[in-house]
Amino acid sequence: MTVKRRPGRRPGSADTRGEILAAARKVFAEKGFDKATVRGIAREAQVDPALVHHYFDTKEGMFAAAMELPINPQQIIPVLLDGPREETGERLVRLILRLTADEKTRAPMLALLRSAMSNEQAVGMVREFFTSALLFQVADRLGVPHLRIEAAFAQMLGVVVARYVLRLEPLASAGHDELVEILAPTLQRYFTG
C-alpha cells in the first residue's frame, strides 16, 4: 500500500524560509550569482522549487534576501525606467542618494562593498548580481550599451564611497538637490550619448 503524501507544509522545521535562505547563501557562495539556480537552491534546502518561488518570486529577490541587501532589483528597475528617458540620469542620482541616506539601507550596502573589495568570492557575487540582475537589465531595456550603464553606476559608486566611507567635505554634507544638479547632467550623457 502506497501512502499518499498530503499537500501543504512539509514535515520538519517550521522555518522553511530560513532554511531556503541558508541554502541560498551556501549555493551563491559556492557557485556565484550567475551559476546558482532556483532548482539547485531548492535541492540544497530539500524543498520544491515552487516553494522557493513562493517565498522569493525570483532568483534576484532571493539573492537580495540571502545577502540581506536593502535593495531588490524588482523594485529598483521600474523606478529607473518609469518616466522620460531624458530624466533617467536624475532618477538614478535621486534613487542612489535616497537609498544611501537611510542608515538601514546604507550600512548593508557599504558592508557588501567592503567585503567585495577584500574577498575575491564576494566580489564575484556582487559583480554578477549588479551586472546581471540590475545594470544590464536596465541597459537592455533602455537600449544603452553595457559599458555606459557600468560607467554611470561606477560614478555613483564613487560618490557613495567619497560621501560615506571617505567622508570628503563638502560632498559628505551636501544636500540631495545640490548633488542632483551637479551629477544628473553627467549621468544623463551616459544614457543619451
mmCIF file of C-alpha atoms in Angstrom:
data_model
loop_
_atom_site.group_PDB
_atom_site.id
_atom_site.type_symbol
_atom_site.label_atom_id
_atom_site.label_comp_id
_atom_site.label_asym_id
_atom_site.label_seq_id
_atom_site.Cartn_x
_atom_site.Cartn_y
_atom_site.Cartn_z
ATOM 1 C CA MET A 1 0.000 0.000 0.000
ATOM 2 C CA THR A 2 1.340 3.385 -1.013
ATOM 3 C CA VAL A 3 0.938 6.219 1.440
ATOM 4 C CA LYS A 4 -0.102 9.343 -0.365
ATOM 5 C CA ARG A 5 1.602 12.490 0.864
ATOM 6 C CA ARG A 6 -0.795 15.192 1.930
ATOM 7 C CA PRO A 7 -0.407 18.583 0.303
ATOM 8 C CA GLY A 8 0.722 21.556 2.349
ATOM 9 C CA ARG A 9 3.662 22.285 4.585
ATOM 10 C CA ARG A 10 6.419 19.699 4.566
ATOM 11 C CA PRO A 11 7.214 17.897 7.806
ATOM 12 C CA GLY A 12 10.098 19.145 9.899
ATOM 13 C CA SER A 13 11.219 22.660 10.702
ATOM 14 C CA ALA A 14 8.690 25.466 10.722
ATOM 15 C CA ASP A 15 11.344 27.873 9.376
ATOM 16 C CA THR A 16 11.241 26.800 5.746
ATOM 17 C CA ARG A 17 12.020 30.341 4.569
ATOM 18 C CA GLY A 18 15.097 30.446 6.800
ATOM 19 C CA GLU A 19 16.254 27.058 5.517
ATOM 20 C CA ILE A 20 15.881 28.272 1.930
ATOM 21 C CA LEU A 21 17.898 31.396 2.760
ATOM 22 C CA ALA A 22 20.651 29.307 4.354
ATOM 23 C CA ALA A 23 20.728 27.067 1.293
ATOM 24 C CA ALA A 24 20.763 30.117 -0.989
ATOM 25 C CA ARG A 25 23.734 31.631 0.869
ATOM 26 C CA LYS A 26 25.623 28.363 0.510
ATOM 27 C CA VAL A 27 24.816 27.909 -3.185
ATOM 28 C CA PHE A 28 25.533 31.555 -4.054
ATOM 29 C CA ALA A 29 28.858 31.333 -2.188
ATOM 30 C CA GLU A 30 29.828 28.126 -3.994
ATOM 31 C CA LYS A 31 28.608 28.942 -7.496
ATOM 32 C CA GLY A 32 28.178 32.704 -7.679
ATOM 33 C CA PHE A 33 25.030 34.515 -8.715
ATOM 34 C CA ASP A 34 25.035 33.584 -12.412
ATOM 35 C CA LYS A 35 25.533 29.831 -11.962
ATOM 36 C CA ALA A 36 23.233 29.409 -8.977
ATOM 37 C CA THR A 37 19.753 28.211 -9.899
ATOM 38 C CA VAL A 38 16.430 28.158 -8.106
ATOM 39 C CA ARG A 39 16.314 24.379 -8.621
ATOM 40 C CA GLY A 40 19.790 23.981 -7.127
ATOM 41 C CA ILE A 41 18.877 26.083 -4.116
ATOM 42 C CA ALA A 42 15.630 24.146 -3.678
ATOM 43 C CA ARG A 43 17.568 20.876 -3.869
ATOM 44 C CA GLU A 44 20.030 22.133 -1.218
ATOM 45 C CA ALA A 45 17.122 23.193 1.038
ATOM 46 C CA GLN A 46 15.268 19.948 0.266
ATOM 47 C CA VAL A 47 12.136 21.754 -0.858
ATOM 48 C CA ASP A 48 10.164 22.000 -4.068
ATOM 49 C CA PRO A 49 11.320 24.839 -6.369
ATOM 50 C CA ALA A 50 7.756 26.185 -6.293
ATOM 51 C CA LEU A 51 8.213 26.848 -2.585
ATOM 52 C CA VAL A 52 11.320 28.913 -3.324
ATOM 53 C CA HIS A 53 9.300 30.969 -5.802
ATOM 54 C CA HIS A 54 6.513 31.281 -3.238
ATOM 55 C CA TYR A 55 8.823 32.961 -0.738
ATOM 56 C CA PHE A 56 11.079 34.944 -3.074
ATOM 57 C CA ASP A 57 9.447 35.245 -6.528
ATOM 58 C CA THR A 58 12.791 35.327 -8.380
ATOM 59 C CA LYS A 59 16.438 34.399 -8.016
ATOM 60 C CA GLU A 60 17.245 38.122 -7.757
ATOM 61 C CA GLY A 61 14.816 38.538 -4.878
ATOM 62 C CA MET A 62 16.278 35.506 -3.146
ATOM 63 C CA PHE A 63 19.825 36.864 -3.565
ATOM 64 C CA ALA A 64 18.792 40.216 -2.095
ATOM 65 C CA ALA A 65 17.214 38.461 0.895
ATOM 66 C CA ALA A 66 20.054 35.962 1.348
ATOM 67 C CA MET A 67 22.705 38.664 1.264
ATOM 68 C CA GLU A 68 20.469 40.915 3.369
ATOM 69 C CA LEU A 69 20.598 43.598 0.711
ATOM 70 C CA PRO A 70 18.310 46.535 1.304
ATOM 71 C CA ILE A 71 17.501 46.690 -2.404
ATOM 72 C CA ASN A 72 15.666 44.378 -4.715
ATOM 73 C CA PRO A 73 16.065 44.771 -8.482
ATOM 74 C CA GLN A 74 12.342 44.228 -8.996
ATOM 75 C CA GLN A 75 11.745 47.435 -7.042
ATOM 76 C CA ILE A 76 14.705 49.403 -8.433
ATOM 77 C CA ILE A 77 14.336 48.717 -12.172
ATOM 78 C CA PRO A 78 10.828 50.209 -12.502
ATOM 79 C CA VAL A 79 11.963 53.374 -10.695
ATOM 80 C CA LEU A 80 14.786 53.834 -13.188
ATOM 81 C CA LEU A 81 12.677 53.036 -16.246
ATOM 82 C CA ASP A 82 9.456 54.810 -15.305
ATOM 83 C CA GLY A 83 9.492 58.259 -16.845
ATOM 84 C CA PRO A 84 11.027 60.171 -19.722
ATOM 85 C CA ARG A 85 14.349 58.846 -20.953
ATOM 86 C CA GLU A 86 15.866 62.334 -20.720
ATOM 87 C CA GLU A 87 15.355 62.187 -16.928
ATOM 88 C CA THR A 88 16.988 58.792 -16.360
ATOM 89 C CA GLY A 89 20.191 60.351 -15.006
ATOM 90 C CA GLU A 90 18.257 62.386 -12.477
ATOM 91 C CA ARG A 91 16.200 59.354 -11.398
ATOM 92 C CA LEU A 92 19.393 57.340 -10.907
ATOM 93 C CA VAL A 93 21.063 60.046 -8.809
ATOM 94 C CA ARG A 94 17.953 60.583 -6.682
ATOM 95 C CA LEU A 95 17.492 56.839 -6.178
ATOM 96 C CA ILE A 96 21.083 56.257 -5.037
ATOM 97 C CA LEU A 97 21.031 59.322 -2.777
ATOM 98 C CA ARG A 98 17.724 58.246 -1.231
ATOM 99 C CA LEU A 99 18.901 54.672 -0.646
ATOM 100 C CA THR A 100 22.195 55.715 0.885
ATOM 101 C CA ALA A 101 20.714 58.490 3.041
ATOM 102 C CA ASP A 102 18.932 55.900 5.186
ATOM 103 C CA GLU A 103 21.295 54.129 7.594
ATOM 104 C CA LYS A 104 19.208 50.922 7.347
ATOM 105 C CA THR A 105 19.896 50.638 3.623
ATOM 106 C CA ARG A 106 23.323 52.276 3.562
ATOM 107 C CA ALA A 107 25.005 50.063 6.204
ATOM 108 C CA PRO A 108 24.393 46.706 4.454
ATOM 109 C CA MET A 109 25.357 48.196 1.095
ATOM 110 C CA LEU A 110 28.642 49.522 2.476
ATOM 111 C CA ALA A 111 29.317 46.220 4.251
ATOM 112 C CA LEU A 112 28.792 44.366 0.986
ATOM 113 C CA LEU A 113 31.099 46.778 -0.861
ATOM 114 C CA ARG A 114 33.795 46.403 1.788
ATOM 115 C CA SER A 115 33.507 42.618 1.571
ATOM 116 C CA ALA A 116 33.732 42.754 -2.202
ATOM 117 C CA MET A 117 36.877 44.877 -2.043
ATOM 118 C CA SER A 118 38.683 42.378 0.166
ATOM 119 C CA ASN A 119 37.280 38.992 -0.865
ATOM 120 C CA GLU A 120 37.504 37.534 -4.379
ATOM 121 C CA GLN A 121 34.471 35.304 -3.891
ATOM 122 C CA ALA A 122 32.373 38.221 -2.613
ATOM 123 C CA VAL A 123 33.455 40.473 -5.465
ATOM 124 C CA GLY A 124 32.388 37.834 -7.967
ATOM 125 C CA MET A 125 28.919 37.527 -6.455
ATOM 126 C CA VAL A 126 28.468 41.286 -6.153
ATOM 127 C CA ARG A 127 29.657 41.853 -9.714
ATOM 128 C CA GLU A 128 27.399 39.142 -11.148
ATOM 129 C CA PHE A 129 24.404 40.345 -9.174
ATOM 130 C CA PHE A 130 24.735 44.022 -10.056
ATOM 131 C CA THR A 131 25.509 43.402 -13.708
ATOM 132 C CA SER A 132 23.095 40.544 -14.470
ATOM 133 C CA ALA A 133 20.199 41.356 -12.175
ATOM 134 C CA LEU A 134 20.229 45.134 -12.316
ATOM 135 C CA LEU A 135 22.543 47.065 -14.617
ATOM 136 C CA PHE A 136 22.333 45.014 -17.795
ATOM 137 C CA GLN A 137 18.567 44.655 -17.481
ATOM 138 C CA VAL A 138 18.208 48.446 -17.302
ATOM 139 C CA ALA A 139 20.713 48.923 -20.136
ATOM 140 C CA ASP A 140 18.942 46.408 -22.377
ATOM 141 C CA ARG A 141 15.520 47.927 -21.757
ATOM 142 C CA LEU A 142 16.859 51.414 -22.498
ATOM 143 C CA GLY A 143 18.913 50.234 -25.470
ATOM 144 C CA VAL A 144 22.113 51.548 -23.869
ATOM 145 C CA PRO A 145 25.485 49.775 -24.234
ATOM 146 C CA HIS A 146 26.511 47.880 -21.107
ATOM 147 C CA LEU A 147 29.706 49.929 -20.845
ATOM 148 C CA ARG A 148 27.679 53.132 -20.487
ATOM 149 C CA ILE A 149 25.469 51.809 -17.690
ATOM 150 C CA GLU A 150 28.518 50.452 -15.870
ATOM 151 C CA ALA A 151 30.208 53.863 -16.185
ATOM 152 C CA ALA A 152 27.133 55.605 -14.754
ATOM 153 C CA PHE A 153 26.989 53.095 -11.889
ATOM 154 C CA ALA A 154 30.727 53.476 -11.248
ATOM 155 C CA GLN A 155 30.363 57.224 -10.994
ATOM 156 C CA MET A 156 27.568 56.915 -8.424
ATOM 157 C CA LEU A 157 29.526 54.226 -6.561
ATOM 158 C CA GLY A 158 32.407 56.693 -6.330
ATOM 159 C CA VAL A 159 30.083 59.349 -4.940
ATOM 160 C CA VAL A 160 28.767 56.913 -2.308
ATOM 161 C CA VAL A 161 32.291 55.910 -1.246
ATOM 162 C CA ALA A 162 33.502 59.532 -1.144
ATOM 163 C CA ARG A 163 30.401 60.627 0.766
ATOM 164 C CA TYR A 164 30.041 57.816 3.321
ATOM 165 C CA VAL A 165 33.383 55.990 3.566
ATOM 166 C CA LEU A 166 35.950 58.738 2.988
ATOM 167 C CA ARG A 167 33.535 61.452 4.186
ATOM 168 C CA LEU A 168 35.017 64.054 1.855
ATOM 169 C CA GLU A 169 33.736 67.534 2.601
ATOM 170 C CA PRO A 170 31.801 69.336 1.312
ATOM 171 C CA LEU A 171 30.492 66.286 -0.628
ATOM 172 C CA ALA A 172 29.574 64.397 2.554
ATOM 173 C CA SER A 173 27.281 67.140 3.842
ATOM 174 C CA ALA A 174 25.931 68.428 0.518
ATOM 175 C CA GLY A 175 22.158 68.348 0.090
ATOM 176 C CA HIS A 176 20.457 65.983 -2.331
ATOM 177 C CA ASP A 177 19.153 68.714 -4.617
ATOM 178 C CA GLU A 178 22.618 70.234 -4.917
ATOM 179 C CA LEU A 179 24.131 66.857 -5.804
ATOM 180 C CA VAL A 180 21.354 66.090 -8.277
ATOM 181 C CA GLU A 181 22.030 69.404 -10.010
ATOM 182 C CA ILE A 182 25.747 68.583 -10.308
ATOM 183 C CA LEU A 183 25.581 64.848 -11.095
ATOM 184 C CA ALA A 184 22.396 64.293 -13.107
ATOM 185 C CA PRO A 185 23.529 66.005 -16.340
ATOM 186 C CA THR A 186 26.732 63.941 -16.392
ATOM 187 C CA LEU A 187 24.920 60.679 -15.768
ATOM 188 C CA GLN A 188 22.297 61.578 -18.344
ATOM 189 C CA ARG A 189 25.027 61.695 -21.018
ATOM 190 C CA TYR A 190 25.678 58.009 -20.368
ATOM 191 C CA PHE A 191 22.059 57.268 -21.261
ATOM 192 C CA THR A 192 21.603 59.574 -24.229
ATOM 193 C CA GLY A 193 25.103 59.732 -25.693
#
